[in-house]
């Protein structure tokens, strides 16, 4: 039997490793919605602690390795990073709150329209995309109408949650657009540290204004906050940032679409939410539309930036 060349074995091992990392990344980000829905903590406080704990986790590396860059981050460069932190705060405030009003499946699917909003922004700027991208956008937003129509039959509260998730997706798109410019002059560590930190400060102020307490929770809730931060905020970001560098944006974009069914399945297990069949059909239409956008933009000259998930 002729032995296979070493190069074939290396490619096989890299392929297996990539699939494992994709699985870990998808599960990590899919846990975000269900775990936050399960937490008995005010939504703005959840958003604050996610970013505050995330900032604390990367602070040692930022302060020791990027001290000179942090000091030099002034003027327009600092303004872009702070603007990213501001829209990230809007994203978390609206999306986490939406989880208290509508189902995890609906909120996750609608907020995952982030890429669609980025493409819409580029269309408004006069950039052109192929027919598949435009058809995908139409399909994705048609799916939103289906889901919102189903939620309207359930309660106006659920529709309000859908609306907040929609705003959360727009804010995530703004974070992507602004962040892609900010990262041109700042390292990932510096950008993330300042962005998460400023986001946490704004969310703390929002908690004070809204009267949502930042402490006094049972030990189990603190453990849940740590788990939320460790999975979606740190593990999910780290895995997908690595895959962006090693495999490219197309595979990562397609993998991120799996967050929608992943979150729906995990929500059924963790918080016992089972959306109506019609709503699931709407979610499927949204995912199909986003898949068309991802596939279509691969052949377009105007390729929107791809970021690790912010949820």
PDB file of C-alpha atoms in Angstrom:
ATOM      1  CA  UNK A   1       0.000   0.000   0.000  1.00  0.00           C
ATOM      2  CA  UNK A   2       1.478   3.341  -1.072  1.00  0.00           C
ATOM      3  CA  UNK A   3       1.812   5.744   1.860  1.00  0.00           C
ATOM      4  CA  UNK A   4       0.121   9.113   1.504  1.00  0.00           C
ATOM      5  CA  UNK A   5       2.440  12.106   1.209  1.00  0.00           C
ATOM      6  CA  UNK A   6       3.082  14.138   4.345  1.00  0.00           C
ATOM      7  CA  UNK A   7       1.452  17.192   2.757  1.00  0.00           C
ATOM      8  CA  UNK A   8      -1.870  15.353   2.467  1.00  0.00           C
ATOM      9  CA  UNK A   9      -1.786  14.461   6.172  1.00  0.00           C
ATOM     10  CA  UNK A  10      -0.995  18.071   7.084  1.00  0.00           C
ATOM     11  CA  UNK A  11      -3.924  19.359   5.013  1.00  0.00           C
ATOM     12  CA  UNK A  12      -6.218  16.763   6.591  1.00  0.00           C
ATOM     13  CA  UNK A  13      -5.115  17.759  10.095  1.00  0.00           C
ATOM     14  CA  UNK A  14      -5.598  21.447   9.324  1.00  0.00           C
ATOM     15  CA  UNK A  15      -9.064  20.708   7.945  1.00  0.00           C
ATOM     16  CA  UNK A  16     -10.072  18.755  11.051  1.00  0.00           C
ATOM     17  CA  UNK A  17      -8.694  21.503  13.297  1.00  0.00           C
ATOM     18  CA  UNK A  18     -10.607  24.164  11.369  1.00  0.00           C
ATOM     19  CA  UNK A  19     -13.870  22.205  11.651  1.00  0.00           C
ATOM     20  CA  UNK A  20     -13.345  21.736  15.394  1.00  0.00           C
ATOM     21  CA  UNK A  21     -12.646  25.447  15.852  1.00  0.00           C
ATOM     22  CA  UNK A  22     -15.741  26.320  13.816  1.00  0.00           C
ATOM     23  CA  UNK A  23     -17.847  24.033  15.999  1.00  0.00           C
ATOM     24  CA  UNK A  24     -16.431  25.571  19.195  1.00  0.00           C
ATOM     25  CA  UNK A  25     -16.943  29.105  17.869  1.00  0.00           C
ATOM     26  CA  UNK A  26     -20.529  28.500  16.746  1.00  0.00           C
ATOM     27  CA  UNK A  27     -21.493  26.885  20.067  1.00  0.00           C
ATOM     28  CA  UNK A  28     -19.816  29.719  22.003  1.00  0.00           C
ATOM     29  CA  UNK A  29     -21.689  32.510  20.210  1.00  0.00           C
ATOM     30  CA  UNK A  30     -24.928  30.484  20.114  1.00  0.00           C
ATOM     31  CA  UNK A  31     -24.855  30.251  23.915  1.00  0.00           C
ATOM     32  CA  UNK A  32     -24.945  34.034  24.248  1.00  0.00           C
ATOM     33  CA  UNK A  33     -28.687  34.611  23.801  1.00  0.00           C
ATOM     34  CA  UNK A  34     -29.946  31.595  25.784  1.00  0.00           C
ATOM     35  CA  UNK A  35     -27.597  32.242  28.723  1.00  0.00           C
ATOM     36  CA  UNK A  36     -28.521  35.934  28.910  1.00  0.00           C
ATOM     37  CA  UNK A  37     -32.219  35.035  28.714  1.00  0.00           C
ATOM     38  CA  UNK A  38     -31.696  32.609  31.598  1.00  0.00           C
ATOM     39  CA  UNK A  39     -29.991  35.207  33.805  1.00  0.00           C
ATOM     40  CA  UNK A  40     -32.084  36.840  36.542  1.00  0.00           C
ATOM     41  CA  UNK A  41     -30.102  40.065  36.198  1.00  0.00           C
ATOM     42  CA  UNK A  42     -31.298  43.383  34.705  1.00  0.00           C
ATOM     43  CA  UNK A  43     -30.529  43.463  30.959  1.00  0.00           C
ATOM     44  CA  UNK A  44     -28.408  46.622  30.997  1.00  0.00           C
ATOM     45  CA  UNK A  45     -26.419  45.172  33.892  1.00  0.00           C
ATOM     46  CA  UNK A  46     -25.772  41.989  31.891  1.00  0.00           C
ATOM     47  CA  UNK A  47     -24.502  44.143  29.028  1.00  0.00           C
ATOM     48  CA  UNK A  48     -22.299  46.141  31.414  1.00  0.00           C
ATOM     49  CA  UNK A  49     -20.716  43.132  33.106  1.00  0.00           C
ATOM     50  CA  UNK A  50     -20.033  41.385  29.785  1.00  0.00           C
ATOM     51  CA  UNK A  51     -17.969  44.332  28.636  1.00  0.00           C
ATOM     52  CA  UNK A  52     -16.458  45.182  32.014  1.00  0.00           C
ATOM     53  CA  UNK A  53     -15.290  41.597  32.566  1.00  0.00           C
ATOM     54  CA  UNK A  54     -14.087  41.411  28.961  1.00  0.00           C
ATOM     55  CA  UNK A  55     -12.084  44.602  29.504  1.00  0.00           C
ATOM     56  CA  UNK A  56     -10.584  43.205  32.706  1.00  0.00           C
ATOM     57  CA  UNK A  57      -9.584  39.991  30.917  1.00  0.00           C
ATOM     58  CA  UNK A  58      -7.542  41.779  28.255  1.00  0.00           C
ATOM     59  CA  UNK A  59      -6.272  44.617  30.485  1.00  0.00           C
ATOM     60  CA  UNK A  60      -2.983  42.883  31.473  1.00  0.00           C
ATOM     61  CA  UNK A  61      -1.967  42.373  27.834  1.00  0.00           C
ATOM     62  CA  UNK A  62      -3.064  45.879  26.822  1.00  0.00           C
ATOM     63  CA  UNK A  63      -1.330  47.662  29.696  1.00  0.00           C
ATOM     64  CA  UNK A  64       1.938  45.700  29.540  1.00  0.00           C
ATOM     65  CA  UNK A  65       2.388  45.145  25.806  1.00  0.00           C
ATOM     66  CA  UNK A  66       0.568  48.101  24.251  1.00  0.00           C
ATOM     67  CA  UNK A  67       1.313  50.869  26.746  1.00  0.00           C
ATOM     68  CA  UNK A  68       3.076  53.072  24.187  1.00  0.00           C
ATOM     69  CA  UNK A  69       0.257  52.652  21.673  1.00  0.00           C
ATOM     70  CA  UNK A  70      -2.364  53.454  24.304  1.00  0.00           C
ATOM     71  CA  UNK A  71      -0.557  56.705  25.115  1.00  0.00           C
ATOM     72  CA  UNK A  72      -0.326  57.646  21.446  1.00  0.00           C
ATOM     73  CA  UNK A  73      -4.031  57.007  20.820  1.00  0.00           C
ATOM     74  CA  UNK A  74      -5.305  60.574  20.580  1.00  0.00           C
ATOM     75  CA  UNK A  75      -7.358  62.858  18.371  1.00  0.00           C
ATOM     76  CA  UNK A  76      -9.225  61.310  15.455  1.00  0.00           C
ATOM     77  CA  UNK A  77      -7.814  57.821  16.127  1.00  0.00           C
ATOM     78  CA  UNK A  78      -9.150  57.872  19.683  1.00  0.00           C
ATOM     79  CA  UNK A  79     -12.433  59.350  18.471  1.00  0.00           C
ATOM     80  CA  UNK A  80     -13.034  56.434  16.096  1.00  0.00           C
ATOM     81  CA  UNK A  81     -12.403  53.860  18.822  1.00  0.00           C
ATOM     82  CA  UNK A  82     -14.680  55.694  21.270  1.00  0.00           C
ATOM     83  CA  UNK A  83     -17.362  55.928  18.579  1.00  0.00           C
ATOM     84  CA  UNK A  84     -17.083  52.150  18.146  1.00  0.00           C
ATOM     85  CA  UNK A  85     -17.557  51.758  21.892  1.00  0.00           C
ATOM     86  CA  UNK A  86     -20.635  53.999  21.813  1.00  0.00           C
ATOM     87  CA  UNK A  87     -22.440  52.077  19.068  1.00  0.00           C
ATOM     88  CA  UNK A  88     -21.390  48.803  20.710  1.00  0.00           C
ATOM     89  CA  UNK A  89     -23.117  50.027  23.884  1.00  0.00           C
ATOM     90  CA  UNK A  90     -26.282  50.726  21.867  1.00  0.00           C
ATOM     91  CA  UNK A  91     -26.030  47.228  20.359  1.00  0.00           C
ATOM     92  CA  UNK A  92     -25.786  45.482  23.716  1.00  0.00           C
ATOM     93  CA  UNK A  93     -28.369  47.688  25.441  1.00  0.00           C
ATOM     94  CA  UNK A  94     -31.015  47.049  22.791  1.00  0.00           C
ATOM     95  CA  UNK A  95     -30.252  43.409  22.038  1.00  0.00           C
ATOM     96  CA  UNK A  96     -29.983  42.166  25.637  1.00  0.00           C
ATOM     97  CA  UNK A  97     -33.186  44.047  26.497  1.00  0.00           C
ATOM     98  CA  UNK A  98     -34.917  42.467  23.487  1.00  0.00           C
ATOM     99  CA  UNK A  99     -34.286  39.035  25.013  1.00  0.00           C
ATOM    100  CA  UNK A 100     -36.627  39.956  27.881  1.00  0.00           C
ATOM    101  CA  UNK A 101     -39.436  40.789  25.441  1.00  0.00           C
ATOM    102  CA  UNK A 102     -39.257  38.322  22.545  1.00  0.00           C
ATOM    103  CA  UNK A 103     -37.905  34.815  21.992  1.00  0.00           C
ATOM    104  CA  UNK A 104     -34.180  34.082  21.848  1.00  0.00           C
ATOM    105  CA  UNK A 105     -34.639  32.655  18.348  1.00  0.00           C
ATOM    106  CA  UNK A 106     -36.303  35.812  16.997  1.00  0.00           C
ATOM    107  CA  UNK A 107     -33.934  38.238  18.733  1.00  0.00           C
ATOM    108  CA  UNK A 108     -30.820  36.349  17.616  1.00  0.00           C
ATOM    109  CA  UNK A 109     -31.951  36.014  14.010  1.00  0.00           C
ATOM    110  CA  UNK A 110     -32.908  39.680  13.695  1.00  0.00           C
ATOM    111  CA  UNK A 111     -29.731  40.989  15.319  1.00  0.00           C
ATOM    112  CA  UNK A 112     -27.699  38.742  12.998  1.00  0.00           C
ATOM    113  CA  UNK A 113     -28.857  40.921  10.075  1.00  0.00           C
ATOM    114  CA  UNK A 114     -25.755  42.970  10.893  1.00  0.00           C
ATOM    115  CA  UNK A 115     -24.101  42.129   7.557  1.00  0.00           C
ATOM    116  CA  UNK A 116     -27.268  43.059   5.649  1.00  0.00           C
ATOM    117  CA  UNK A 117     -27.202  46.537   7.202  1.00  0.00           C
ATOM    118  CA  UNK A 118     -23.526  46.920   6.272  1.00  0.00           C
ATOM    119  CA  UNK A 119     -24.388  46.092   2.654  1.00  0.00           C
ATOM    120  CA  UNK A 120     -27.332  48.538   2.739  1.00  0.00           C
ATOM    121  CA  UNK A 121     -24.948  51.248   3.959  1.00  0.00           C
ATOM    122  CA  UNK A 122     -22.583  50.527   1.093  1.00  0.00           C
ATOM    123  CA  UNK A 123     -25.461  50.589  -1.404  1.00  0.00           C
ATOM    124  CA  UNK A 124     -26.447  54.039  -0.120  1.00  0.00           C
ATOM    125  CA  UNK A 125     -22.858  55.148  -0.712  1.00  0.00           C
ATOM    126  CA  UNK A 126     -23.203  54.159  -4.355  1.00  0.00           C
ATOM    127  CA  UNK A 127     -21.326  50.860  -4.270  1.00  0.00           C
ATOM    128  CA  UNK A 128     -22.696  48.117  -6.480  1.00  0.00           C
ATOM    129  CA  UNK A 129     -23.431  44.481  -5.725  1.00  0.00           C
ATOM    130  CA  UNK A 130     -24.648  41.614  -7.854  1.00  0.00           C
ATOM    131  CA  UNK A 131     -28.222  40.401  -8.177  1.00  0.00           C
ATOM    132  CA  UNK A 132     -27.656  37.621  -5.619  1.00  0.00           C
ATOM    133  CA  UNK A 133     -26.779  40.139  -2.911  1.00  0.00           C
ATOM    134  CA  UNK A 134     -29.866  42.264  -3.607  1.00  0.00           C
ATOM    135  CA  UNK A 135     -32.091  39.154  -3.732  1.00  0.00           C
ATOM    136  CA  UNK A 136     -30.546  37.955  -0.474  1.00  0.00           C
ATOM    137  CA  UNK A 137     -31.284  41.275   1.227  1.00  0.00           C
ATOM    138  CA  UNK A 138     -34.903  41.151   0.057  1.00  0.00           C
ATOM    139  CA  UNK A 139     -35.250  37.581   1.305  1.00  0.00           C
ATOM    140  CA  UNK A 140     -33.655  38.369   4.677  1.00  0.00           C
ATOM    141  CA  UNK A 141     -35.920  41.345   5.351  1.00  0.00           C
ATOM    142  CA  UNK A 142     -38.952  39.359   4.156  1.00  0.00           C
ATOM    143  CA  UNK A 143     -38.038  36.827   6.832  1.00  0.00           C
ATOM    144  CA  UNK A 144     -38.040  39.630   9.425  1.00  0.00           C
ATOM    145  CA  UNK A 145     -41.577  40.585   8.367  1.00  0.00           C
ATOM    146  CA  UNK A 146     -42.713  36.961   8.729  1.00  0.00           C
ATOM    147  CA  UNK A 147     -41.191  36.641  12.212  1.00  0.00           C
ATOM    148  CA  UNK A 148     -42.575  40.011  13.349  1.00  0.00           C
ATOM    149  CA  UNK A 149     -46.003  39.123  11.946  1.00  0.00           C
ATOM    150  CA  UNK A 150     -46.016  35.904  13.954  1.00  0.00           C
ATOM    151  CA  UNK A 151     -44.857  37.763  17.076  1.00  0.00           C
ATOM    152  CA  UNK A 152     -47.639  40.328  16.593  1.00  0.00           C
ATOM    153  CA  UNK A 153     -50.175  37.517  16.975  1.00  0.00           C
ATOM    154  CA  UNK A 154     -48.485  36.596  20.264  1.00  0.00           C
ATOM    155  CA  UNK A 155     -48.133  40.049  21.865  1.00  0.00           C
ATOM    156  CA  UNK A 156     -47.119  43.644  21.176  1.00  0.00           C
ATOM    157  CA  UNK A 157     -44.382  43.041  23.751  1.00  0.00           C
ATOM    158  CA  UNK A 158     -42.770  40.482  21.428  1.00  0.00           C
ATOM    159  CA  UNK A 159     -42.927  42.930  18.503  1.00  0.00           C
ATOM    160  CA  UNK A 160     -41.244  45.577  20.676  1.00  0.00           C
ATOM    161  CA  UNK A 161     -38.498  43.034  21.339  1.00  0.00           C
ATOM    162  CA  UNK A 162     -38.137  42.443  17.602  1.00  0.00           C
ATOM    163  CA  UNK A 163     -37.805  46.199  17.094  1.00  0.00           C
ATOM    164  CA  UNK A 164     -35.066  46.454  19.715  1.00  0.00           C
ATOM    165  CA  UNK A 165     -33.230  43.532  18.110  1.00  0.00           C
ATOM    166  CA  UNK A 166     -33.485  45.315  14.749  1.00  0.00           C
ATOM    167  CA  UNK A 167     -31.872  48.422  16.270  1.00  0.00           C
ATOM    168  CA  UNK A 168     -29.257  46.156  17.852  1.00  0.00           C
ATOM    169  CA  UNK A 169     -28.404  44.761  14.431  1.00  0.00           C
ATOM    170  CA  UNK A 170     -28.088  48.269  12.977  1.00  0.00           C
ATOM    171  CA  UNK A 171     -25.785  49.268  15.833  1.00  0.00           C
ATOM    172  CA  UNK A 172     -23.689  46.140  15.261  1.00  0.00           C
ATOM    173  CA  UNK A 173     -23.371  47.130  11.599  1.00  0.00           C
ATOM    174  CA  UNK A 174     -22.240  50.624  12.614  1.00  0.00           C
ATOM    175  CA  UNK A 175     -19.710  49.006  14.952  1.00  0.00           C
ATOM    176  CA  UNK A 176     -18.387  46.959  12.025  1.00  0.00           C
ATOM    177  CA  UNK A 177     -18.097  49.957   9.689  1.00  0.00           C
ATOM    178  CA  UNK A 178     -16.504  52.292  12.249  1.00  0.00           C
ATOM    179  CA  UNK A 179     -14.348  49.520  13.699  1.00  0.00           C
ATOM    180  CA  UNK A 180     -12.891  48.600  10.314  1.00  0.00           C
ATOM    181  CA  UNK A 181     -11.608  52.177  10.017  1.00  0.00           C
ATOM    182  CA  UNK A 182     -10.428  52.393  13.621  1.00  0.00           C
ATOM    183  CA  UNK A 183      -8.407  49.185  13.322  1.00  0.00           C
ATOM    184  CA  UNK A 184      -6.382  50.606  10.453  1.00  0.00           C
ATOM    185  CA  UNK A 185      -4.382  52.601  13.002  1.00  0.00           C
ATOM    186  CA  UNK A 186      -4.724  50.511  16.175  1.00  0.00           C
ATOM    187  CA  UNK A 187      -3.770  46.964  17.123  1.00  0.00           C
ATOM    188  CA  UNK A 188      -6.529  44.482  17.966  1.00  0.00           C
ATOM    189  CA  UNK A 189      -5.568  44.459  21.666  1.00  0.00           C
ATOM    190  CA  UNK A 190      -5.555  48.253  21.998  1.00  0.00           C
ATOM    191  CA  UNK A 191      -8.756  48.647  20.002  1.00  0.00           C
ATOM    192  CA  UNK A 192     -10.623  45.969  21.963  1.00  0.00           C
ATOM    193  CA  UNK A 193      -9.433  47.253  25.353  1.00  0.00           C
ATOM    194  CA  UNK A 194     -10.485  50.867  24.734  1.00  0.00           C
ATOM    195  CA  UNK A 195     -13.659  49.914  22.863  1.00  0.00           C
ATOM    196  CA  UNK A 196     -14.916  47.456  25.503  1.00  0.00           C
ATOM    197  CA  UNK A 197     -13.878  49.816  28.296  1.00  0.00           C
ATOM    198  CA  UNK A 198     -15.704  52.843  26.888  1.00  0.00           C
ATOM    199  CA  UNK A 199     -18.713  50.639  26.114  1.00  0.00           C
ATOM    200  CA  UNK A 200     -18.788  49.441  29.743  1.00  0.00           C
ATOM    201  CA  UNK A 201     -18.641  53.032  31.051  1.00  0.00           C
ATOM    202  CA  UNK A 202     -21.615  54.066  28.891  1.00  0.00           C
ATOM    203  CA  UNK A 203     -23.596  50.996  29.941  1.00  0.00           C
ATOM    204  CA  UNK A 204     -22.860  51.729  33.615  1.00  0.00           C
ATOM    205  CA  UNK A 205     -24.299  55.218  33.114  1.00  0.00           C
ATOM    206  CA  UNK A 206     -27.329  53.691  31.373  1.00  0.00           C
ATOM    207  CA  UNK A 207     -27.852  51.398  34.374  1.00  0.00           C
ATOM    208  CA  UNK A 208     -27.770  54.391  36.729  1.00  0.00           C
ATOM    209  CA  UNK A 209     -30.276  56.329  34.614  1.00  0.00           C
ATOM    210  CA  UNK A 210     -32.588  53.309  34.239  1.00  0.00           C
ATOM    211  CA  UNK A 211     -32.286  52.355  37.906  1.00  0.00           C
ATOM    212  CA  UNK A 212     -30.917  48.873  37.158  1.00  0.00           C
ATOM    213  CA  UNK A 213     -28.643  47.648  39.947  1.00  0.00           C
ATOM    214  CA  UNK A 214     -25.127  46.462  39.162  1.00  0.00           C
ATOM    215  CA  UNK A 215     -24.669  44.168  42.153  1.00  0.00           C
ATOM    216  CA  UNK A 216     -26.289  42.228  44.958  1.00  0.00           C
ATOM    217  CA  UNK A 217     -26.927  39.129  42.838  1.00  0.00           C
ATOM    218  CA  UNK A 218     -26.836  35.523  44.115  1.00  0.00           C
ATOM    219  CA  UNK A 219     -23.596  33.588  43.575  1.00  0.00           C
ATOM    220  CA  UNK A 220     -25.188  31.534  40.802  1.00  0.00           C
ATOM    221  CA  UNK A 221     -25.946  34.685  38.800  1.00  0.00           C
ATOM    222  CA  UNK A 222     -22.336  35.876  39.096  1.00  0.00           C
ATOM    223  CA  UNK A 223     -21.221  32.486  37.815  1.00  0.00           C
ATOM    224  CA  UNK A 224     -23.631  32.845  34.892  1.00  0.00           C
ATOM    225  CA  UNK A 225     -22.248  36.307  34.065  1.00  0.00           C
ATOM    226  CA  UNK A 226     -18.725  34.859  34.060  1.00  0.00           C
ATOM    227  CA  UNK A 227     -19.870  32.028  31.777  1.00  0.00           C
ATOM    228  CA  UNK A 228     -21.531  34.471  29.359  1.00  0.00           C
ATOM    229  CA  UNK A 229     -18.339  36.525  29.192  1.00  0.00           C
ATOM    230  CA  UNK A 230     -16.068  33.499  28.812  1.00  0.00           C
ATOM    231  CA  UNK A 231     -18.105  31.923  26.003  1.00  0.00           C
ATOM    232  CA  UNK A 232     -19.434  34.601  23.642  1.00  0.00           C
ATOM    233  CA  UNK A 233     -17.360  37.626  24.661  1.00  0.00           C
ATOM    234  CA  UNK A 234     -13.940  35.942  24.850  1.00  0.00           C
ATOM    235  CA  UNK A 235     -13.971  32.419  23.367  1.00  0.00           C
ATOM    236  CA  UNK A 236     -16.265  33.235  20.436  1.00  0.00           C
ATOM    237  CA  UNK A 237     -14.329  36.375  19.521  1.00  0.00           C
ATOM    238  CA  UNK A 238     -10.939  34.667  19.842  1.00  0.00           C
ATOM    239  CA  UNK A 239     -11.896  31.659  17.719  1.00  0.00           C
ATOM    240  CA  UNK A 240     -13.479  33.642  14.898  1.00  0.00           C
ATOM    241  CA  UNK A 241     -10.710  36.258  14.847  1.00  0.00           C
ATOM    242  CA  UNK A 242      -8.225  33.388  14.457  1.00  0.00           C
ATOM    243  CA  UNK A 243     -10.297  31.785  11.697  1.00  0.00           C
ATOM    244  CA  UNK A 244     -10.607  35.120   9.881  1.00  0.00           C
ATOM    245  CA  UNK A 245      -6.816  35.222   9.698  1.00  0.00           C
ATOM    246  CA  UNK A 246      -6.335  31.565   8.715  1.00  0.00           C
ATOM    247  CA  UNK A 247      -9.326  30.654   6.525  1.00  0.00           C
ATOM    248  CA  UNK A 248     -10.744  33.941   5.217  1.00  0.00           C
ATOM    249  CA  UNK A 249     -14.049  35.801   5.599  1.00  0.00           C
ATOM    250  CA  UNK A 250     -16.339  33.609   3.471  1.00  0.00           C
ATOM    251  CA  UNK A 251     -16.148  30.502   5.656  1.00  0.00           C
ATOM    252  CA  UNK A 252     -16.455  32.570   8.830  1.00  0.00           C
ATOM    253  CA  UNK A 253     -19.484  34.472   7.499  1.00  0.00           C
ATOM    254  CA  UNK A 254     -21.254  31.241   6.554  1.00  0.00           C
ATOM    255  CA  UNK A 255     -20.391  29.643   9.905  1.00  0.00           C
ATOM    256  CA  UNK A 256     -21.810  32.630  11.786  1.00  0.00           C
ATOM    257  CA  UNK A 257     -25.188  32.000  10.149  1.00  0.00           C
ATOM    258  CA  UNK A 258     -25.324  28.778  12.174  1.00  0.00           C
ATOM    259  CA  UNK A 259     -25.707  30.931  15.288  1.00  0.00           C
ATOM    260  CA  UNK A 260     -29.401  31.372  14.453  1.00  0.00           C
ATOM    261  CA  UNK A 261     -30.436  27.677  14.544  1.00  0.00           C
ATOM    262  CA  UNK A 262     -27.830  27.053  17.249  1.00  0.00           C
ATOM    263  CA  UNK A 263     -29.328  29.674  19.550  1.00  0.00           C
ATOM    264  CA  UNK A 264     -32.862  28.403  18.857  1.00  0.00           C
ATOM    265  CA  UNK A 265     -31.886  24.826  19.776  1.00  0.00           C
ATOM    266  CA  UNK A 266     -29.985  25.866  22.905  1.00  0.00           C
ATOM    267  CA  UNK A 267     -32.849  28.150  23.986  1.00  0.00           C
ATOM    268  CA  UNK A 268     -35.215  25.173  23.774  1.00  0.00           C
ATOM    269  CA  UNK A 269     -32.936  23.276  26.172  1.00  0.00           C
ATOM    270  CA  UNK A 270     -31.821  26.070  28.520  1.00  0.00           C
ATOM    271  CA  UNK A 271     -34.910  28.305  28.822  1.00  0.00           C
ATOM    272  CA  UNK A 272     -37.522  25.947  27.296  1.00  0.00           C
ATOM    273  CA  UNK A 273     -38.502  28.313  24.470  1.00  0.00           C
ATOM    274  CA  UNK A 274     -40.120  26.721  21.433  1.00  0.00           C
ATOM    275  CA  UNK A 275     -41.079  29.281  18.749  1.00  0.00           C
ATOM    276  CA  UNK A 276     -44.132  28.582  16.531  1.00  0.00           C
ATOM    277  CA  UNK A 277     -43.493  26.663  13.310  1.00  0.00           C
ATOM    278  CA  UNK A 278     -44.362  29.765  11.254  1.00  0.00           C
ATOM    279  CA  UNK A 279     -41.719  31.772  13.105  1.00  0.00           C
ATOM    280  CA  UNK A 280     -39.146  29.044  12.456  1.00  0.00           C
ATOM    281  CA  UNK A 281     -40.030  29.256   8.757  1.00  0.00           C
ATOM    282  CA  UNK A 282     -39.379  32.999   8.867  1.00  0.00           C
ATOM    283  CA  UNK A 283     -36.020  32.374  10.551  1.00  0.00           C
ATOM    284  CA  UNK A 284     -35.119  29.892   7.801  1.00  0.00           C
ATOM    285  CA  UNK A 285     -35.971  32.509   5.146  1.00  0.00           C
ATOM    286  CA  UNK A 286     -33.743  35.041   6.921  1.00  0.00           C
ATOM    287  CA  UNK A 287     -30.799  32.632   7.097  1.00  0.00           C
ATOM    288  CA  UNK A 288     -31.243  31.690   3.428  1.00  0.00           C
ATOM    289  CA  UNK A 289     -31.264  35.364   2.487  1.00  0.00           C
ATOM    290  CA  UNK A 290     -28.104  36.065   4.471  1.00  0.00           C
ATOM    291  CA  UNK A 291     -26.407  33.045   2.886  1.00  0.00           C
ATOM    292  CA  UNK A 292     -27.158  34.583  -0.531  1.00  0.00           C
ATOM    293  CA  UNK A 293     -25.666  37.888   0.626  1.00  0.00           C
ATOM    294  CA  UNK A 294     -22.502  36.155   1.846  1.00  0.00           C
ATOM    295  CA  UNK A 295     -22.126  34.103  -1.333  1.00  0.00           C
ATOM    296  CA  UNK A 296     -22.954  37.027  -3.610  1.00  0.00           C
ATOM    297  CA  UNK A 297     -20.557  39.472  -2.010  1.00  0.00           C
ATOM    298  CA  UNK A 298     -17.680  37.079  -2.660  1.00  0.00           C
ATOM    299  CA  UNK A 299     -17.855  38.003  -6.338  1.00  0.00           C
ATOM    300  CA  UNK A 300     -18.537  41.697  -5.761  1.00  0.00           C
ATOM    301  CA  UNK A 301     -15.885  44.371  -5.936  1.00  0.00           C
ATOM    302  CA  UNK A 302     -17.320  46.053  -2.879  1.00  0.00           C
ATOM    303  CA  UNK A 303     -16.747  43.598  -0.076  1.00  0.00           C
ATOM    304  CA  UNK A 304     -17.946  44.719   3.347  1.00  0.00           C
ATOM    305  CA  UNK A 305     -15.695  44.099   6.302  1.00  0.00           C
ATOM    306  CA  UNK A 306     -16.217  40.943   8.298  1.00  0.00           C
ATOM    307  CA  UNK A 307     -15.902  41.121  12.065  1.00  0.00           C
ATOM    308  CA  UNK A 308     -15.994  38.542  14.764  1.00  0.00           C
ATOM    309  CA  UNK A 309     -19.520  38.410  16.255  1.00  0.00           C
ATOM    310  CA  UNK A 310     -20.370  41.180  18.680  1.00  0.00           C
ATOM    311  CA  UNK A 311     -23.254  39.357  20.344  1.00  0.00           C
TER     312      UNK A 311
END
